[in-house]
Coordinates of C-alpha atoms in Angstrom, one line a residue:
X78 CA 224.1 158.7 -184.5
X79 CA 224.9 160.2 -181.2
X80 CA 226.4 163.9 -180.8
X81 CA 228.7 164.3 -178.5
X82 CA 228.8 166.8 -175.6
X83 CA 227.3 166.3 -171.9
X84 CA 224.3 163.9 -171.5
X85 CA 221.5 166.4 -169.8
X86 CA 219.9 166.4 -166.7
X87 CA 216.9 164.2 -165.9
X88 CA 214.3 166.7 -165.4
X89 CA 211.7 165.4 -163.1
X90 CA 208.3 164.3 -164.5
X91 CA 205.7 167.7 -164.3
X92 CA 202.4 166.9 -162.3
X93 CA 199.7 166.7 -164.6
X94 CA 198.1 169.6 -165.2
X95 CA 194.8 170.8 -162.8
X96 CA 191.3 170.7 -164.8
X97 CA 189.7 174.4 -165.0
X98 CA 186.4 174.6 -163.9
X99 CA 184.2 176.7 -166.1
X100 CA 184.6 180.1 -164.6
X101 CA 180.6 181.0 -165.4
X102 CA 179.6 178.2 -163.2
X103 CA 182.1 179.0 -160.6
X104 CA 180.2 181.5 -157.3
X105 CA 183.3 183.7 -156.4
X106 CA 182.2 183.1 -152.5
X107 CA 183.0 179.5 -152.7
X108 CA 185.9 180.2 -154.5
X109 CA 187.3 182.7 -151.7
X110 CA 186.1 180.2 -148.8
X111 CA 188.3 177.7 -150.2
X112 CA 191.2 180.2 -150.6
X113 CA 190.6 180.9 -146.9
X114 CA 190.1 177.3 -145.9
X115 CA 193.5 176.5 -147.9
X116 CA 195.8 179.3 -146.2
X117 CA 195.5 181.9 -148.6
X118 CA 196.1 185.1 -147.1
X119 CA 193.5 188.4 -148.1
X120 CA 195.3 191.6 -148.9
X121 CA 192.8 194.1 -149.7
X122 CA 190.9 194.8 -152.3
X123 CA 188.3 197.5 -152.8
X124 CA 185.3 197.1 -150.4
X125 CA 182.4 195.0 -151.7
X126 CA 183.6 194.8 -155.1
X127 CA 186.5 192.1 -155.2
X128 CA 189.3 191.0 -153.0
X129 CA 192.9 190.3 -153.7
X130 CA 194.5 186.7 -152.6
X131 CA 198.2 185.5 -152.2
X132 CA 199.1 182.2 -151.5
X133 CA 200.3 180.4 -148.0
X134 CA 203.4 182.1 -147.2
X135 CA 203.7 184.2 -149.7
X136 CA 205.2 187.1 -147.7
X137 CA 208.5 184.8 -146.7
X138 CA 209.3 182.5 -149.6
X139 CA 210.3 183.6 -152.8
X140 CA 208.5 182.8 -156.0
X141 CA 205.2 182.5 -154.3
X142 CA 204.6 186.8 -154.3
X143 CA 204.2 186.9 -158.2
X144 CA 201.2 185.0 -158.0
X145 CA 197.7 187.0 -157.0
X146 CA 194.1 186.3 -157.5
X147 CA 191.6 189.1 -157.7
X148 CA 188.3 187.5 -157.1
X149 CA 185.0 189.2 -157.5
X150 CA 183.0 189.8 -154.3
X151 CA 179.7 188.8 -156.1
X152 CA 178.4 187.7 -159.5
X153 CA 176.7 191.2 -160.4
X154 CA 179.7 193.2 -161.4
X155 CA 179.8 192.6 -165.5
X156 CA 183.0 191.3 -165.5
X157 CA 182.4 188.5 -163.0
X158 CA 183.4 185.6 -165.1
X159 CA 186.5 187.2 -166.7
X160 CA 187.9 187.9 -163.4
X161 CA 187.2 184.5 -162.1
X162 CA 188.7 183.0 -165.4
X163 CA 191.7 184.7 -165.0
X164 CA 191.6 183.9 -161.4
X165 CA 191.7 180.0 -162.1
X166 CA 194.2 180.5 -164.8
X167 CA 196.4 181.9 -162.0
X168 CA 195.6 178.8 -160.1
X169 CA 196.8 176.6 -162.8
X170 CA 200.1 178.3 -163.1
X171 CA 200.7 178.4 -159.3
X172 CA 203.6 177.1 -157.7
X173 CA 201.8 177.2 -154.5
X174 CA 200.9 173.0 -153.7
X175 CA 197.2 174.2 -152.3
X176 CA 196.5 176.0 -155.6
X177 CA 195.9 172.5 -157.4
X178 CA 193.7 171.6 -153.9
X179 CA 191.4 174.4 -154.7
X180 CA 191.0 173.8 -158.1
X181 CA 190.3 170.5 -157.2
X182 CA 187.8 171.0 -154.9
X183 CA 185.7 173.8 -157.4
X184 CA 185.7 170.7 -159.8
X185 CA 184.8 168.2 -157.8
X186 CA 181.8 168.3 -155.5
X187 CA 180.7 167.0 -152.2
X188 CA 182.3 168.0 -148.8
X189 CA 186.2 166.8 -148.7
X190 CA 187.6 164.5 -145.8
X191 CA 191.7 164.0 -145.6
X192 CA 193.0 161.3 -143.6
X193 CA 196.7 161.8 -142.6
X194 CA 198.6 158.6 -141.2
X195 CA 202.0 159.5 -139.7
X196 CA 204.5 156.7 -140.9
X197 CA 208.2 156.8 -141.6
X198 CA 208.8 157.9 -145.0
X199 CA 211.9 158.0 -147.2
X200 CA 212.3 161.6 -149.4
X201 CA 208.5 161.4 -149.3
X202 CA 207.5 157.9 -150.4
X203 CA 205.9 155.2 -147.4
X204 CA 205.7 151.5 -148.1
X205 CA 203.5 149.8 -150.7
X206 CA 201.7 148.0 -147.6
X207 CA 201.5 151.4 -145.3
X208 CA 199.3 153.2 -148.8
X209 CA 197.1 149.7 -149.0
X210 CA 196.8 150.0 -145.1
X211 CA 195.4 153.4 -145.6
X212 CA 192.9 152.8 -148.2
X213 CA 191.6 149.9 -146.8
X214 CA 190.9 151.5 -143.5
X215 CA 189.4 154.7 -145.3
X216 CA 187.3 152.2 -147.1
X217 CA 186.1 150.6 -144.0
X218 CA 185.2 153.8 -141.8
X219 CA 183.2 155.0 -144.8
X220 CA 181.0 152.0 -144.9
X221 CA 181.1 151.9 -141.2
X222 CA 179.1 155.2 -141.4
X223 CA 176.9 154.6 -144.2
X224 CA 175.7 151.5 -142.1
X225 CA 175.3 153.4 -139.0
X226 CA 173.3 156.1 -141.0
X227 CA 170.8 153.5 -141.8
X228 CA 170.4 152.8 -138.3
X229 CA 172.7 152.2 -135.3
X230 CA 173.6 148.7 -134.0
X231 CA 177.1 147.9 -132.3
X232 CA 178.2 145.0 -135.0
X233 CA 176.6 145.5 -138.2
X234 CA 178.1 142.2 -140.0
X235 CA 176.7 141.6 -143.7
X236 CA 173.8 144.2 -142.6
X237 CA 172.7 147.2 -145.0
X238 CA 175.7 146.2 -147.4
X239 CA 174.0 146.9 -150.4
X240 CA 173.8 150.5 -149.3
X241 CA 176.8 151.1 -147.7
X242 CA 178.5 149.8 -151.6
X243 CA 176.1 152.0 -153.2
X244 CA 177.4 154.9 -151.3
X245 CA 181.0 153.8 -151.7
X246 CA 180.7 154.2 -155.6
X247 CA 179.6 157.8 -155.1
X248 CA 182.6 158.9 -152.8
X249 CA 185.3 160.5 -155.1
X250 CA 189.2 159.9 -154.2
X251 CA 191.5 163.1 -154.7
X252 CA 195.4 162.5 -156.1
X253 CA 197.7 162.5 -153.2
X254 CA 201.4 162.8 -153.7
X255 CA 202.1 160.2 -151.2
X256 CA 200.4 156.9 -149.4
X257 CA 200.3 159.1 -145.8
X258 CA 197.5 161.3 -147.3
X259 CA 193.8 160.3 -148.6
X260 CA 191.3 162.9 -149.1
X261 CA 188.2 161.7 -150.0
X262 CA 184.8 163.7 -151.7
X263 CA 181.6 162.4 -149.9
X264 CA 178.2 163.2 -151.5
X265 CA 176.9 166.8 -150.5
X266 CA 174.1 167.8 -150.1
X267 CA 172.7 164.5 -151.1
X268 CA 173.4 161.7 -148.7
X269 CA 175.4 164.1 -146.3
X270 CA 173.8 162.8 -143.4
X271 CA 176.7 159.9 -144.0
X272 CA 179.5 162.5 -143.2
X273 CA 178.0 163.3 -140.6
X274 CA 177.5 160.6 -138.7
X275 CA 181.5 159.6 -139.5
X276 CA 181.9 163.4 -137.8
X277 CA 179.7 162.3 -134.6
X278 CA 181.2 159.2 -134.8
X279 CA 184.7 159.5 -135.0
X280 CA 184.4 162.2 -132.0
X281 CA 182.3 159.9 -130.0
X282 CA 184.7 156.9 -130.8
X283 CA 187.6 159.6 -129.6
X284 CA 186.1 160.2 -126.1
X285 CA 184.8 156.3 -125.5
X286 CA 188.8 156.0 -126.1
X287 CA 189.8 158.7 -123.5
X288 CA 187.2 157.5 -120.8
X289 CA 188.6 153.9 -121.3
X290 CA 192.2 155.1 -120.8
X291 CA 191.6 156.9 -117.9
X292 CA 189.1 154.7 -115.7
X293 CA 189.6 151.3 -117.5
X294 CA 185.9 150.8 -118.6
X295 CA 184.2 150.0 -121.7
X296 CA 180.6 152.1 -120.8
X297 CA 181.1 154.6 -122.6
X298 CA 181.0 152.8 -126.1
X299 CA 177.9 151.8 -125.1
X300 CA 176.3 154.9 -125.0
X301 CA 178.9 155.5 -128.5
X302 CA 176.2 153.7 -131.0
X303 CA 173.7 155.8 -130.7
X304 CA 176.2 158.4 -132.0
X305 CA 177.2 155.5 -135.3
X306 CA 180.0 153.7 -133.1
X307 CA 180.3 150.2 -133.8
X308 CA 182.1 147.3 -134.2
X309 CA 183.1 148.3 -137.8
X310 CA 184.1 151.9 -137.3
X311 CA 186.7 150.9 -135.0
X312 CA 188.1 148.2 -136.4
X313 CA 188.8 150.1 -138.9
X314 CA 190.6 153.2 -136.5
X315 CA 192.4 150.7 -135.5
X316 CA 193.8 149.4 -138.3
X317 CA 194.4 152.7 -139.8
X318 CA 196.5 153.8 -136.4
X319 CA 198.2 150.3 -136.2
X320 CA 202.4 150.7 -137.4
X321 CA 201.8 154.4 -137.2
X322 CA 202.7 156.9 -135.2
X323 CA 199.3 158.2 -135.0
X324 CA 196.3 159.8 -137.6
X325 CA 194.0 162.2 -138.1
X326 CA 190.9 162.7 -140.2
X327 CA 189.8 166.1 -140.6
X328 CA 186.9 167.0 -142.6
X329 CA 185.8 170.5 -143.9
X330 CA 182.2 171.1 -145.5
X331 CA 181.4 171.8 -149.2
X332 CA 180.7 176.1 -149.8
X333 CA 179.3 175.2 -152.4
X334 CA 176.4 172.5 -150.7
X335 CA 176.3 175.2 -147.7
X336 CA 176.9 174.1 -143.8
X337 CA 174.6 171.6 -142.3
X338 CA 172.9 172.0 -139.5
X339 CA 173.6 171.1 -136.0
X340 CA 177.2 170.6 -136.2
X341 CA 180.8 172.9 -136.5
X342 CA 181.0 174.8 -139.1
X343 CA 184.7 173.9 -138.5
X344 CA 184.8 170.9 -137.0
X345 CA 188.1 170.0 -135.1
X346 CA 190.0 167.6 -136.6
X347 CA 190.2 163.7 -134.8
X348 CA 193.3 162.0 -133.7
X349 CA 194.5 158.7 -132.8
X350 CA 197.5 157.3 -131.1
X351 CA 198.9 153.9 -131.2
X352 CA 198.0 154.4 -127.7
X353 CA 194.5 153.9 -128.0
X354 CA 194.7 150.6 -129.8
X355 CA 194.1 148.3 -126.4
X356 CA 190.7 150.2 -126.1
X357 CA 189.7 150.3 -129.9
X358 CA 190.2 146.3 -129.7
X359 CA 188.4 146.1 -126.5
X360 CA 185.4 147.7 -128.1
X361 CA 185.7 146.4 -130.9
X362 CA 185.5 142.5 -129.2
X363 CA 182.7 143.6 -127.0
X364 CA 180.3 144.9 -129.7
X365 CA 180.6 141.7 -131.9
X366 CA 179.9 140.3 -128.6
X367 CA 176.9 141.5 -127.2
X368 CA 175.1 142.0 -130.5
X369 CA 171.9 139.8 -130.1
X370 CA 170.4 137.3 -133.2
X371 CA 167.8 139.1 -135.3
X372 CA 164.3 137.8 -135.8
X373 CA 163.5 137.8 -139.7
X374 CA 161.4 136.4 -142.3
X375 CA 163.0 136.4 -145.2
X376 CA 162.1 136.1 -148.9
X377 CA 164.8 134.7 -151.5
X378 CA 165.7 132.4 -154.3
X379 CA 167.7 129.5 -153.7
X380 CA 170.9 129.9 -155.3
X381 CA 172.4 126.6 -154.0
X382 CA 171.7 123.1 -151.7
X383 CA 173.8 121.2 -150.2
X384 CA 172.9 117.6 -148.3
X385 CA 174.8 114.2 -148.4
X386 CA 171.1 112.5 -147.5
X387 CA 168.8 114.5 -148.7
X388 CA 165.8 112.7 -147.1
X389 CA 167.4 113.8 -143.6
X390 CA 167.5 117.4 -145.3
X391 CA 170.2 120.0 -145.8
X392 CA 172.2 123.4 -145.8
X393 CA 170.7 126.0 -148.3
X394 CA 171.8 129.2 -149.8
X395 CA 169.3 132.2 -150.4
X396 CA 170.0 135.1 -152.4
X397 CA 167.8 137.8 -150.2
X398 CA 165.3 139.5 -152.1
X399 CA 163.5 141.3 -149.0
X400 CA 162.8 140.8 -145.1
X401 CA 166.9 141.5 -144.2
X402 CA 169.6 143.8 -145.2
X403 CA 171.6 141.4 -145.9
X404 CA 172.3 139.9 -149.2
X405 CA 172.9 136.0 -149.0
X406 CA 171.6 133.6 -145.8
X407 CA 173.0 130.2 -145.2
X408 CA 170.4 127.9 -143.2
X409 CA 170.4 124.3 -142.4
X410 CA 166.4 122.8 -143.2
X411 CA 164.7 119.3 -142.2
X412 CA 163.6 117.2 -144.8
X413 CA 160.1 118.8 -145.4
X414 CA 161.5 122.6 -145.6
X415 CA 164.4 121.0 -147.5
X416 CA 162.4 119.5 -150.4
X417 CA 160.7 122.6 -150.8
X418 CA 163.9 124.3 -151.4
X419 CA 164.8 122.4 -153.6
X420 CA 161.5 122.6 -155.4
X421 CA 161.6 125.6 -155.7
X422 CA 165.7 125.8 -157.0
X423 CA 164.6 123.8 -159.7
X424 CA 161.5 125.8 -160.8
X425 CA 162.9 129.3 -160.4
X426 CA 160.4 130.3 -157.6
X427 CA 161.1 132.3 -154.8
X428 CA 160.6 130.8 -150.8
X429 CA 159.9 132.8 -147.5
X430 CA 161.7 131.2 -144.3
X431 CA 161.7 132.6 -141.1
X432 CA 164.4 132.3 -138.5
X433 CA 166.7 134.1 -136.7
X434 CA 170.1 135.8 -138.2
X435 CA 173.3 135.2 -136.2
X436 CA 175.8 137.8 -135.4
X437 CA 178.3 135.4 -134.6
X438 CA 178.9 135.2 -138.7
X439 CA 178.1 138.4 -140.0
X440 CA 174.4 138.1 -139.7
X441 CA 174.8 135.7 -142.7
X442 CA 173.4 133.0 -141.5
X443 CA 169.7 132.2 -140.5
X444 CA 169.8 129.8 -137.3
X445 CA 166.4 127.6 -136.5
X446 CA 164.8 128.3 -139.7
X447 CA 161.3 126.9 -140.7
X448 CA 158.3 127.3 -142.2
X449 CA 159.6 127.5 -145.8
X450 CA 157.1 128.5 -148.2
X451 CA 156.8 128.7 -152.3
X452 CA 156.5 132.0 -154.0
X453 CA 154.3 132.0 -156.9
X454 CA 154.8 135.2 -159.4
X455 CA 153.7 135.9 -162.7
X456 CA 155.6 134.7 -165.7
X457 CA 157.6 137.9 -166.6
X458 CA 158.9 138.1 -162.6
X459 CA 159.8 134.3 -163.0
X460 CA 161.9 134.8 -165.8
X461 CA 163.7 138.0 -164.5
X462 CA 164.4 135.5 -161.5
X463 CA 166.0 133.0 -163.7
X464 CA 167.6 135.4 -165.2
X465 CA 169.1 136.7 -161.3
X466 CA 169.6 133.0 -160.4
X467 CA 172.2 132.4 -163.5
X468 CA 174.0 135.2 -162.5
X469 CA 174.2 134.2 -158.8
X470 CA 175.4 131.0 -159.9
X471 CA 178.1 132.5 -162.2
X472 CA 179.3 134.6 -159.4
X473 CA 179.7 131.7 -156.8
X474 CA 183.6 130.6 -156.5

């Protein structure tokens, strides 16, 4: 049965609601840095015992002057954690958009990094490929700088990959209303030195970019990796500035963690322009160009042979247990080298090789290698290398 009258309004779905953080473990100077950091204005307060907070524009747009937060200057006063409750409460129930930012970032830790990519928008909402094209080059400057922070090379290829997924799996994604915005919530203190060599980074990246412009060279990324440059870091500027109308990634340390030394306290943000794609792809060329082959010895189990005449030997695939940062090596071996492979593929025993990785495939493949030898281990490691071996072999296509 239907009763008649006037079908109502569709009322548009409410934002979920923000998480509290528990006000006891909540220090009322991070919580007033981040009210600062976010726009909210100070109106008084009495001296050294709490301050009063209205949000961004409060004094021109109605709605926004009911709300006020009065935080406690310090966690001595006895009623610390009741003022701080309410003061999240208040938070909760804001109208004010950076309300649920600040909530956000008491509850979540680690020092916050917003990427902004200016693309034409309709009532707010981008293109399912412009969001994709965000997070992928977010993902990619991220593990750009975890590489870098294990050391500095111009083209890192397969190199320190483990790590740089590690680290990935730490870093925290905010909610964004819309695929133009990405904030992201990197480890702090822990594993910090990572953010900052994306800061150092990104700014070196920014002047390489301006000296390029404006003489035509390509020196200056050069002198860029020892500052974390490299071949990855601006590929992926580049594809985050590509069908845009330019970007910026700002970044703003955790109160909470404290500042780290040796940088801004604020640091400015970076931009690019579509304007400085010709250079980014100029550097980005020349450092997977000029990065030389890497001398290693390498120890692995064979995860796979390949040879249409054995006798004449083969191509073989080592899962990298040590001696590269790389996680899988292709090589091609002569017959005596091969046979050991192979020997040792159907025993479970692990082989060293020495050789040289090649850039020119990601560092993921080991060019005149030699010398294999068998691995023996105890009977417990054997076993947990079969074990590895199966699932190697389950996870090749």
């Amino acid at each position: 049965m239907r009763l008649t009258g006037p079908d109502p309004e569709p009322s548009e779905p409410e934002p979920p609601a923000a998480e509290l953080p528990d006000p006891e473990r909540v220090d009322p100077q991070v919580l007033t840095a981040l009210l600062a950091r976010h726009g909210w204005q100070r109106r008084g307060g009495e001296s050294g015992r709490y301050t009063r907070w209205t949000p961004p524009g409060s004094g021109t747009r109605s709605g926004m002057a009911a709300t006020s937060l009065l935080v406690p200057a310090s966690t001595e006063y006895g009623d610390c954690t009741d003022l701080v409750g309410e003061a999240l409460t208040a938070l909760a129930h804001s109208g004010a958009p950076s309300a649920r930012e600040v909530l956000l970032a008491l509850t979540v830790p680690g020092d916050e990094i917003r990427w902004r990519r200016d693309v034409p928008r309709c009532a707010g909402a981008v293109p399912w490929t412009a969001a994709e094209r965000l997070r992928d080059a977010v993902r990619g400057m991220l593990s750009a700088a975890a590489r870098a922070a294990q050391g500095n090379a111009g083209y890192f290829g397969e190199r320190h990959g483990r790590y740089a997924t590690a680290y990935l799996e730490r870093v925290l994604i905010g909610p964004s209303s819309g695929g133009h915005l990405l904030t992201a919530y990197a480890p702090a203190p822990d594993e910090r030195h990572v953010t900052i060599t994306l800061l150092r980074a990104l700014q070196a990246a920014r002047d390489a970019v301006d000296y390029q412009r404006a003489t035509g060279r390509l020196e200056a990324f050069d002198a860029a990796v020892e500052l974390g440059v490299c071949h990855e870091l601006v590929a992926a500027v580049a594809h985050l500035v590509r069908d845009s109308e330019g970007a910026e990634i700002a970044l703003a340390w955790s109160p909470a963690a404290g500042l780290p030394l040796g940088v801004a306290a604020r640091p400015e943000p970076v931009e690019f322009s579509p304007g400085d794609l010709p250079a980014l792809h100029q550097a980005a060329a020349r450092y997977a160009a000029s990065e030389p082959p890497v001398p290693v010895t390498v120890t692995g189990t064979v995860v796979r042979l390949r040879s249409a005449r054995p006798a004449e030997g083969g191509s073989v695939r080592l899962r990298v247990l040590g001696g590269a940062d790389v996680r899988h090596v292709r090589m091609r071996l002569a017959a005596d080298d091969y046979r050991v492979a192979a020997h040792a593929h159907l025993v479970g025993l692990p082989v060293r090789v020495s050789g040289e990785l090649e850039p020119g495939r990601g560092f993921r493949r080991l060019s005149g290698a030699s010398g294999v030898t068998l691995l023996h281990v105890d009977a417990a490691e054997r076993d947990r290398l079969l074990k590895s071996l199966q699932e190697a072999a389950d996870a090749v296509d």
